[in-house]
Coordinates of C-alpha atoms and ligand atoms in Angstrom, one line a residue:
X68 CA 0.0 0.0 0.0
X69 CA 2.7 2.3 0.6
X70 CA 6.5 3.1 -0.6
X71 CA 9.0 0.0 -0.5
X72 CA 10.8 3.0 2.0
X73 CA 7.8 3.2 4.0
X74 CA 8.2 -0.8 4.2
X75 CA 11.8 -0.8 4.8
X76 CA 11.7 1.8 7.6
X77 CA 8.2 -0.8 9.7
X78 CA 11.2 -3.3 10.0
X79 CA 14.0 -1.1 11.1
X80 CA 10.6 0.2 13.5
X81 CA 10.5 -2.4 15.9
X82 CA 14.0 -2.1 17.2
X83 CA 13.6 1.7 18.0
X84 CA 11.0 2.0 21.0
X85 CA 11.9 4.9 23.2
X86 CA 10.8 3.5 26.7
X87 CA 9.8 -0.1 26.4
X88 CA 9.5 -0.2 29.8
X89 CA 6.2 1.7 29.3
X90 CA 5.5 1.4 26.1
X91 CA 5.0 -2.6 25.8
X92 CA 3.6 -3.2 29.3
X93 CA 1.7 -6.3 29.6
X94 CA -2.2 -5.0 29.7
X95 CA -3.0 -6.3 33.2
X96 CA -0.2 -4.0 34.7
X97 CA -0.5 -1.5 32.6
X98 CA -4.6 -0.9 33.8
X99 CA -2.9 -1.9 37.2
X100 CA -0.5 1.4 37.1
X101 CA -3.6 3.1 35.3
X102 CA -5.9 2.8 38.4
X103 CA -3.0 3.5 41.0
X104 CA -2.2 7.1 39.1
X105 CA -6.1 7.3 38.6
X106 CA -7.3 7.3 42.2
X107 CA -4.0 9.6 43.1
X108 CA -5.2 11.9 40.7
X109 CA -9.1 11.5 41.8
X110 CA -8.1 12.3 45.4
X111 CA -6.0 15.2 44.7
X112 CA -8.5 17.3 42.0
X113 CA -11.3 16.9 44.4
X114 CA -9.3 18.2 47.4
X115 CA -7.9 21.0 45.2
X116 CA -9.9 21.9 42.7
X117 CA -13.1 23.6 43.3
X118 CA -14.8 22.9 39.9
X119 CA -14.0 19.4 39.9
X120 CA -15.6 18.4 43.9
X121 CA -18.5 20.9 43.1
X122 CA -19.0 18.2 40.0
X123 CA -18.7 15.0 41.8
X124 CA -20.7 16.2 44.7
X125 CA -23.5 17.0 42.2
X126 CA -23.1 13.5 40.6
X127 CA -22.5 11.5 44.0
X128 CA -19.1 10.3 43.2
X129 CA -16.7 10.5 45.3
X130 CA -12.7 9.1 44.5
X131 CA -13.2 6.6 46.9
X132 CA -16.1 5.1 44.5
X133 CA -13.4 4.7 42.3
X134 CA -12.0 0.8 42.7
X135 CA -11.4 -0.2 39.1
X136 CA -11.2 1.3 35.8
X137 CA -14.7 0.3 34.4
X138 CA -15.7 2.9 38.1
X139 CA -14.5 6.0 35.7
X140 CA -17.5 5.8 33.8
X141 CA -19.2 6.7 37.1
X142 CA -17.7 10.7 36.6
X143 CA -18.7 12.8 35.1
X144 CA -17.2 14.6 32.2
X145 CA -15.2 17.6 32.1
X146 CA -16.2 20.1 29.1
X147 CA -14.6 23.2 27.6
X148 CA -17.6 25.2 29.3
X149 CA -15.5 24.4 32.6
X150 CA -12.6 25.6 31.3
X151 CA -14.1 28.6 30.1
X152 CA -16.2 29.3 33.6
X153 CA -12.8 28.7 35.7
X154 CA -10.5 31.2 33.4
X155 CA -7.9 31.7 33.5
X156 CA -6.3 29.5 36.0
X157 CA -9.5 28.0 38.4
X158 CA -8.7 24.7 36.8
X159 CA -5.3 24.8 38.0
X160 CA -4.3 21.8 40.4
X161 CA -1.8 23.3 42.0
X162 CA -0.8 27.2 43.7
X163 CA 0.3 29.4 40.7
X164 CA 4.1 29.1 42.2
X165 CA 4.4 25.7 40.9
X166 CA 3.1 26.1 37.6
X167 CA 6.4 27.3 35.3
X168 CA 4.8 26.9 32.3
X169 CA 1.5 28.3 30.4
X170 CA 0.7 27.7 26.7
X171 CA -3.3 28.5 25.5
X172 CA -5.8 26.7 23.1
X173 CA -6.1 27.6 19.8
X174 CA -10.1 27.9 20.1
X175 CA -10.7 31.2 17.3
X176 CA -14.0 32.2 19.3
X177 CA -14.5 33.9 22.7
X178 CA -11.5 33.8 25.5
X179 CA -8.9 31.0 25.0
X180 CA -8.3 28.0 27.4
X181 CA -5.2 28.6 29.6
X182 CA -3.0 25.4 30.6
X183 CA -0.6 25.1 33.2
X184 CA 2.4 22.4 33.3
X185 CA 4.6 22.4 36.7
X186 CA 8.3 21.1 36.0
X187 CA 7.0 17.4 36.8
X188 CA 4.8 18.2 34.1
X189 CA 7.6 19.3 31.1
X190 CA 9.5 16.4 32.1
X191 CA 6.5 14.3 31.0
X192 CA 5.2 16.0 28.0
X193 CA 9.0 15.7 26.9
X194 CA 9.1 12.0 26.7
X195 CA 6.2 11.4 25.7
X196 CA 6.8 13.6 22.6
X197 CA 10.4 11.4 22.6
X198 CA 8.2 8.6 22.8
X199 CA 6.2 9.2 19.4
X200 CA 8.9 11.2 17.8
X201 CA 11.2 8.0 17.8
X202 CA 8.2 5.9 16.8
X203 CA 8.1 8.2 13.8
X204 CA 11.9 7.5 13.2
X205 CA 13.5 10.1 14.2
X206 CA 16.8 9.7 15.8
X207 CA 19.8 11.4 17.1
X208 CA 21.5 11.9 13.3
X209 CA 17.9 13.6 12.5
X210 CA 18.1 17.5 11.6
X211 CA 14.1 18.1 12.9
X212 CA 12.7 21.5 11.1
X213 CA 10.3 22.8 13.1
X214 CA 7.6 24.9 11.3
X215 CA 5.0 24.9 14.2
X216 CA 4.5 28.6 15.7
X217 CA 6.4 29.0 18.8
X218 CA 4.4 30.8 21.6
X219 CA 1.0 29.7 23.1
X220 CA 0.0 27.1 20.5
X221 CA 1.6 23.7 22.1
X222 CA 3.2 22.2 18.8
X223 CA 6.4 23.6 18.2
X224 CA 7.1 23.5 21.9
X225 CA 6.3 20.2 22.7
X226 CA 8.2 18.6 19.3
X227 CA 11.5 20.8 20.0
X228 CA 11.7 19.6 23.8
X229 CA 11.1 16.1 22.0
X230 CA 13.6 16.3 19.6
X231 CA 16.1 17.6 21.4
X232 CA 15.8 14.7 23.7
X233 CA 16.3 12.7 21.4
X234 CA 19.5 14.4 20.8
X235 CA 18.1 15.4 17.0
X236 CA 19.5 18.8 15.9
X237 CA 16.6 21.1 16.3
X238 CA 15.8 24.3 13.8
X239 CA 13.5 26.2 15.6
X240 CA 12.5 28.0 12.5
X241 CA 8.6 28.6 13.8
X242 CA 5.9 29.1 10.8
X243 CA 5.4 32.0 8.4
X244 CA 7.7 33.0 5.6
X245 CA 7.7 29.7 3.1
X246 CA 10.5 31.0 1.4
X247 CA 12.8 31.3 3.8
X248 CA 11.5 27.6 5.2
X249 CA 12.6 26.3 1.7
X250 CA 16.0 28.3 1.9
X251 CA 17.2 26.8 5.3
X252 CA 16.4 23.2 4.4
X253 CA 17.8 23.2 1.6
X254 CA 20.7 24.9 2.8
X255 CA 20.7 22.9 6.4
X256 CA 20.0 19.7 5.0
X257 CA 16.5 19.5 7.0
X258 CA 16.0 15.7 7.0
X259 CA 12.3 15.8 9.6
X260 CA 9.7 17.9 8.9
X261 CA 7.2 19.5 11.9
X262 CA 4.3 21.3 11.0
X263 CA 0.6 20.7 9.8
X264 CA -0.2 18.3 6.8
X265 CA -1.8 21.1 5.2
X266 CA 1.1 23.1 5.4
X267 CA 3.8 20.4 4.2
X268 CA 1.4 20.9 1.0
X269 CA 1.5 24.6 0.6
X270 CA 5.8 24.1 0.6
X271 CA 5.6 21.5 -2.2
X272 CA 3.3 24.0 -4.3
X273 CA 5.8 26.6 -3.4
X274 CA 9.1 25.0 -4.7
X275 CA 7.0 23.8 -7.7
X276 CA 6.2 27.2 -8.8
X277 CA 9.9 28.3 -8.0
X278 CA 10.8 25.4 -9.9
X279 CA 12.7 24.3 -7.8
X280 CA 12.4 20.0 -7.1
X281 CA 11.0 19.0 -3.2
X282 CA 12.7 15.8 -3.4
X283 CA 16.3 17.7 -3.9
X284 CA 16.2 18.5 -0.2
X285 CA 17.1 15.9 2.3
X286 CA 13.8 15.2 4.3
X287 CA 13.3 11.9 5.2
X288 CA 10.2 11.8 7.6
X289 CA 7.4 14.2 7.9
X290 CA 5.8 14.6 11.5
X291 CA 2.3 16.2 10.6
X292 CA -0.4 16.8 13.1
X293 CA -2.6 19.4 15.1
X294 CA -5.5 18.7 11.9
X295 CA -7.8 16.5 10.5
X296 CA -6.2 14.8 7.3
X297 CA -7.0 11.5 5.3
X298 CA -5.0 8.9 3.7
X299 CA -5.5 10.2 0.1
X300 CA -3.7 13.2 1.4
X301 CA -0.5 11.6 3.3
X302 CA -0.3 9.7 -0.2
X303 CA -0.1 12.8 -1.7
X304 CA 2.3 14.6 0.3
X305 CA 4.6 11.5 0.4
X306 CA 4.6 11.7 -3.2
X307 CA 5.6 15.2 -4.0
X308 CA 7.8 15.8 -0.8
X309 CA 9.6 12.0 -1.1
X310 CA 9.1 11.5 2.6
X311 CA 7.5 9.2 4.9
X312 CA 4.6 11.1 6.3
X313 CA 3.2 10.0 10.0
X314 CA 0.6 11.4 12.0
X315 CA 0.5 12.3 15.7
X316 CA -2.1 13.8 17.6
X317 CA -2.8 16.1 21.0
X318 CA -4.4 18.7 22.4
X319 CA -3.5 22.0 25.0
X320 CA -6.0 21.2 27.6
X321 CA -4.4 17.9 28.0
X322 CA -1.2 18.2 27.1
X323 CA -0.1 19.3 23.5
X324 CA 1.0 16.6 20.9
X325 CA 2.4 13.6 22.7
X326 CA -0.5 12.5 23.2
X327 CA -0.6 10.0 21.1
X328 CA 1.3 9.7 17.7
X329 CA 1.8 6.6 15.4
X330 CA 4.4 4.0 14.8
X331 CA 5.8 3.3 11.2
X332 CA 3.2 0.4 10.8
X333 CA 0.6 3.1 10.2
X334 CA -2.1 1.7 11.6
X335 CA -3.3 4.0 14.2
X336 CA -1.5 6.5 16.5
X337 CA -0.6 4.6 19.8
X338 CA -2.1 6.7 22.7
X339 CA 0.4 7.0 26.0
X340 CA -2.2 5.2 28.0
X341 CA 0.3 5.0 31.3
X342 CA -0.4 8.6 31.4
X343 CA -3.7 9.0 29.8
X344 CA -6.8 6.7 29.9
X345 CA -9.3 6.9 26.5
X346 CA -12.4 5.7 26.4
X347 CA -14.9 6.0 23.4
X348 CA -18.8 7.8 23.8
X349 CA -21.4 8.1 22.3
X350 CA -21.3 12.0 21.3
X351 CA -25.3 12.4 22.0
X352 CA -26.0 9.9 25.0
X353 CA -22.9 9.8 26.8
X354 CA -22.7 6.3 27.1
X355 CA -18.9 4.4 26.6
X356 CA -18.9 2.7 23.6
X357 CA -17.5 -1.0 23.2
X358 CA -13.8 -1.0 21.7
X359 CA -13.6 -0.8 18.4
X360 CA -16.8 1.6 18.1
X361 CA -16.8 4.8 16.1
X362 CA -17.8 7.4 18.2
X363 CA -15.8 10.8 20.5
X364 CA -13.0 10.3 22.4
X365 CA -12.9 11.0 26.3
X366 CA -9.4 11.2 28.6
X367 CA -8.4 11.2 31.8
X368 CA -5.1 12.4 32.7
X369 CA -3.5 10.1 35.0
X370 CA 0.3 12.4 35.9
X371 CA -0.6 15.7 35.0
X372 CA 0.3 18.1 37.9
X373 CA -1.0 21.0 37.3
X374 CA -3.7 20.8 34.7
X375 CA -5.3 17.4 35.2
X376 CA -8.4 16.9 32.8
X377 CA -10.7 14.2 33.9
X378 CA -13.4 12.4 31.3
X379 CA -12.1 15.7 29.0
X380 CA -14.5 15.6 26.0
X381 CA -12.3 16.2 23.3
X382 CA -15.1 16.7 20.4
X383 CA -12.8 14.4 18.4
X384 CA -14.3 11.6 16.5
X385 CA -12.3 8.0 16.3
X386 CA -12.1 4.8 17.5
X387 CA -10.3 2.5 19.6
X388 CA -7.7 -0.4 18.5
X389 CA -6.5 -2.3 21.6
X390 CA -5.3 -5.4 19.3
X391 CA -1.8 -6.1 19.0
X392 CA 1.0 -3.5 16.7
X393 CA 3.1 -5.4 14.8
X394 CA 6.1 -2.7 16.5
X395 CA 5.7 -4.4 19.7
X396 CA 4.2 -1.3 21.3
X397 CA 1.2 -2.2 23.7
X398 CA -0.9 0.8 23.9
X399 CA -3.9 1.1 21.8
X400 CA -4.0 3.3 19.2
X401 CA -6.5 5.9 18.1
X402 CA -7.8 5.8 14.2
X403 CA -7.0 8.9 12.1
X404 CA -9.7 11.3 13.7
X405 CA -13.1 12.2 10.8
X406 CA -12.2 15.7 12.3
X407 CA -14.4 17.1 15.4
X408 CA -17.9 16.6 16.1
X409 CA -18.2 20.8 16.2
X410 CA -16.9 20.7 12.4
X411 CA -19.9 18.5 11.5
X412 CA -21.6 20.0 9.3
X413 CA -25.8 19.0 9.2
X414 CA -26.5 19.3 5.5
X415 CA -30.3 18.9 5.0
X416 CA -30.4 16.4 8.1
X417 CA -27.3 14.6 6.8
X418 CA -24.2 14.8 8.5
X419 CA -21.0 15.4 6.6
X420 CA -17.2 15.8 7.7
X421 CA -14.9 17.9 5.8
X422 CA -12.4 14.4 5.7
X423 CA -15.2 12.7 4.1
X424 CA -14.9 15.6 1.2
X425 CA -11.6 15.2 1.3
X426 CA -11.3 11.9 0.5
X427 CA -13.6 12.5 -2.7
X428 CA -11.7 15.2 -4.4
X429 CA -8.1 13.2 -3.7
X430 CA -9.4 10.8 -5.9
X431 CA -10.1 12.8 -9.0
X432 CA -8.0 13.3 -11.2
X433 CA -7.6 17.6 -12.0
X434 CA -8.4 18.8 -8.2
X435 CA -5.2 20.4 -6.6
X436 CA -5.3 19.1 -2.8
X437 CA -6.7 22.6 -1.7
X438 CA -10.5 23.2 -1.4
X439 CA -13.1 24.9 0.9
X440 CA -16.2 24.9 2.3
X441 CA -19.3 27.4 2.1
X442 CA -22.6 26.5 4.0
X443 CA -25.4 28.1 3.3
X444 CA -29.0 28.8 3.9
X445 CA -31.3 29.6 0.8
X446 CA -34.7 30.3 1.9
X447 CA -35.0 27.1 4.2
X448 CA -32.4 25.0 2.5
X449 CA -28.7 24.1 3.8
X450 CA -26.7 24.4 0.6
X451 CA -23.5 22.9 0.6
X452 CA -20.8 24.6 -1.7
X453 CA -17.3 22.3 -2.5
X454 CA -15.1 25.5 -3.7
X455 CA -12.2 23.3 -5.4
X456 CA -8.4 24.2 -7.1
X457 CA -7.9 22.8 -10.0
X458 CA -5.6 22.5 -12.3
X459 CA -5.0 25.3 -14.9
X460 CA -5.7 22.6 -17.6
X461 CA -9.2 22.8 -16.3
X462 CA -10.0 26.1 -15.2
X463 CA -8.7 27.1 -18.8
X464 CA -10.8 24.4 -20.4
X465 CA -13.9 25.1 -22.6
X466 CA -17.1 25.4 -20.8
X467 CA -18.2 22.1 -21.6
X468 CA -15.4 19.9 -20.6
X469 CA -15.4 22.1 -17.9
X470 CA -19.1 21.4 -17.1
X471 CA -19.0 17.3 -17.5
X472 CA -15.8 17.4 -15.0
X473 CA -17.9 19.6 -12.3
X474 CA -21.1 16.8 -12.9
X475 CA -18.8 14.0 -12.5
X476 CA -17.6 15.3 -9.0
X477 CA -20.9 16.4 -8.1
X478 CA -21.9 13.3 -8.9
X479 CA -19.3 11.6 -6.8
X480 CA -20.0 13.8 -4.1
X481 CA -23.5 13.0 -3.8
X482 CA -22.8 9.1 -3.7
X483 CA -20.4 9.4 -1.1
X484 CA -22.3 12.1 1.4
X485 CA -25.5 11.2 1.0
X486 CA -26.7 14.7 0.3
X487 CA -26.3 17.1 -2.7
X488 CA -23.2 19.8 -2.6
X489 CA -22.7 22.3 -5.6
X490 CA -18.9 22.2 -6.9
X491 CA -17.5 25.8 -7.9
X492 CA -14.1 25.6 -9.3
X493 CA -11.2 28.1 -8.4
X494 CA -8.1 28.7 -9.8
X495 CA -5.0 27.0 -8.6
X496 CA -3.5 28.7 -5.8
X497 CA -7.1 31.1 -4.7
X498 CA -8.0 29.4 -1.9
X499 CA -6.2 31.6 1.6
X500 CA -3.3 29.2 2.6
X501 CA -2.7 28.6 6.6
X502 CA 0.7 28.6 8.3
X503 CA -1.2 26.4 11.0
X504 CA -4.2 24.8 11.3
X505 CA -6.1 25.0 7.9
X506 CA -9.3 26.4 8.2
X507 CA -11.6 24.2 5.6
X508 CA -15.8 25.5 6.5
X509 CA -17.2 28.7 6.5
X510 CA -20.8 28.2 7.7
X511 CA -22.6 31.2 6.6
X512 CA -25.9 29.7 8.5
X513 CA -27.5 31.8 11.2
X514 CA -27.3 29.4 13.9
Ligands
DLL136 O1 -3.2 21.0 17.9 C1 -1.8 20.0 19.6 C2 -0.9 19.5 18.5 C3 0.1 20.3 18.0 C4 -1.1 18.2 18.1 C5 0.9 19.7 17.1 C6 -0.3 17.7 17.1 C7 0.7 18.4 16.6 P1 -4.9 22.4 20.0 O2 -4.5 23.6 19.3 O3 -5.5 22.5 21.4 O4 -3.7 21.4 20.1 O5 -6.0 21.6 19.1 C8 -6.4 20.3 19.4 O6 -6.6 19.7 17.1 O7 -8.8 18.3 19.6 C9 -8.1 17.9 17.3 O8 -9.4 18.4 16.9 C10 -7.1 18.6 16.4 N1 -5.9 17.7 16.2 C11 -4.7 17.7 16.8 N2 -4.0 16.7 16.2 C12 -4.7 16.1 15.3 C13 -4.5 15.0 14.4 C14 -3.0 20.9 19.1 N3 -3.3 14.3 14.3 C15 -7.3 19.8 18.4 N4 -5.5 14.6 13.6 C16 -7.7 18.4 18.7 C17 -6.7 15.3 13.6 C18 -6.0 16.7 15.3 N5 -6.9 16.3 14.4

């Protein structure tokens, strides 16, 4: 399914495991030294965090209740709208004097979510983003470019710390500027690439219109993250940037990437389940899901210090794998995420996920791998607009090739959604680029 490289670097995978010790735990010890950290961290949120005993008291719980795993499902869950009542810091686990490091969520509406790590904390999050980093491939003779933004989004943080570990050579180049990101790896022989999938895109369209050749510089391994992206697209970046491209996954309010992040099998992204516990619900009823089961994905922060999320809803829609990695690695590993249940968008009743789009347009052949989303109402009616690059071949096409192409992918659409969507095509390169996360749906709906 993938590059013979892609092959060759699964076998060389299963000798390089960052801390085995953790990392391929038998399961019965591993839920063992789940539940110890579990009831620590039960005992101490509800002695020290208001929001948290006010919460359990309401529900009945108390830590004590707590004597296996399958008890968690007795707690309730913790929700942004907590984070956002407790701003900045009511969350916080521990006095302000401990806490020596504060990044923010990347949330674009109303105040951010501020998260606190103590120095216990940073030691963590840095082998943990060791932990997938190495499971990515990356090793000491690595030159890691990192094109995250450094300051209170997580990623570029918590990969340098990672890196450096390691003992890779870290750029901390930060995002912005894709010219000057193309000048230093070519001319510092960049061989791992940090940033968003989307963006790892935007630098091979760059070099291409330069004319200059992505596979003349020396990256080896792309570690893309922080978005939704499907399989069509890793295929595609592989292709025109000649790396290995591997997801990893995370988020600031409970811990940054490191998280979880996958192994070069690529079959999942192995989630750090010594220091967080997952557990699947059903989005609408709240009710854990049997493994395996589609549906969003809770955690409970088992070490975290400072900022210690319990039964977090993170919106995010996967599921669970706990069957056996061919790497050796034990911990279950999340599915590549459909993309959050708040990007859902309900098209006449039907729901839709921009990956699901996605997936469509990577197959045909003419769409450039950028596109966008406008929802709208006329009169009543939800219209769903696919506004696609293509390829100047197309755009400059006559009107009817042009028109048969647009019914084909309409077509395709429709088959795959289950509801209608108009296709507009727009010239290569029209659609706003993102130096982070990109942003794919404009809903235009009053809500
Ligand atoms: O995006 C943390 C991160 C940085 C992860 C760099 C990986 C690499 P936030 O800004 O708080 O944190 O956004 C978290 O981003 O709930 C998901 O919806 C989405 N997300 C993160 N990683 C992935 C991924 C960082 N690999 C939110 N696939 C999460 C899909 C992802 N979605």
């Amino acid at each position: 399914m993938y590059s013979t490289k892609a092959a060759g670097a699964a076998d060389q995978d299963r000798a390089r495991i960052w801390d085995p010790l953790h990392e391929c735990m038998d399961r019965e010890e591993l839920e063992l030294l789940q539940l110890t950290r579990l009831r620590s961290t039960l005992e101490r949120v509800y002695r020290d965090v208001p929001c948290y005993r006010r919460k359990f008291d309401a529900a009945g719980v108390r830590p004590g209740n707590v004597k296996s795993l399958d008890d968690l499902a007795q707690l309730p869950f913790t929700t942004k709208d907590d984070l956002r009542e407790s701003y900045p810091y009511g969350m916080f686990a521990v006095p302000l004097r401990e806490v020596v490091r504060i990044h923010s969520s990347s949330g674009t509406t109303g105040k951010p979510t501020v998260v606190g790590y103590t120095r216990a904390d940073l030691q963590n999050w840095t082998e943990l983003a060791a932990r997938f980093m190495t499971a990515a491939g990356v090793t000491e003779d690595d030159i890691v470019h990192i094109a995250f933004g450094y300051g209170l989004f997580t990623g570029a943080f918590g990969l340098h710390y990672g890196a450096e570990r390691i003992g890779a050579s870290v750029i901390p180049m930060s995002s912005g500027n894709t010219d000057k990101q193309i000048m230093i790896m070519q001319d510092y022989r960049s061989t791992a690439l940090v940033c968003t999938p989307s963006y790892a895109l935007t630098v091979a369209d760059r070099m291409e219109k330069l004319g200059l050749d992505p596979h003349s510089l020396s990256l080896r391994v792309g570690l893309f993250g922080a978005e939704p992206w499907t399989e069509e697209m890793r295929r595609e970046i592989e292709q025109r940037l000649g790396l290995i491209a591997t997801d990893n996954y995370g988020l600031s309010e409970v811990m940054g990437p490191g998280v979880a992040g996958e192994c070069l099998q690529r079959g999942g992204m192995h989630i750090f389940e010594d220091h967080f516990i997952p557990e699947i619900i059903d989005p609408d009823s709240g009710e854990v899901l049997p493994a395996g089961e589609v549906g969003e994905l809770v955690l409970t922060c088992v070490t975290k210090e400072a900022f210690p999320m319990i039964r977090y809803r993170t919106r995010d829609i996967t599921r669970l794998d706990y069957s056996r990695c061919a790497c050796g690695r034990t911990h279950a590993r999340i599915a590549k995420t459909m993309g959050r249940s708040d990007d859902m968008l309900i098209i006449k009743g039907v729901n839709v996920f921009p990956t699901q789009i996605e997936e469509v347009l990577f197959q045909v052949e003419g769409c450039e791998p950028h596109y966008q989303l406008v929802v709208d109402k006329v009169g009543a009616m939800d219209v769903l607009e696919v506004q696609v690059e293509v390829n100047e071949r197309i755009f400059f096409d006559e009107m009817k090739k042009q028109r048969a192409f647009v019914d084909a992918l309409e077509k395709k659409l429709a088959s795959t959604l289950g509801v209608g969507a108009r296709v507009k095509l727009v010239e290569p390169s029209s659609i706003t680029r993102h130096e982070g996360k990109a942003q794919r749906v404009i809903d235009r709906r009053t809500r």
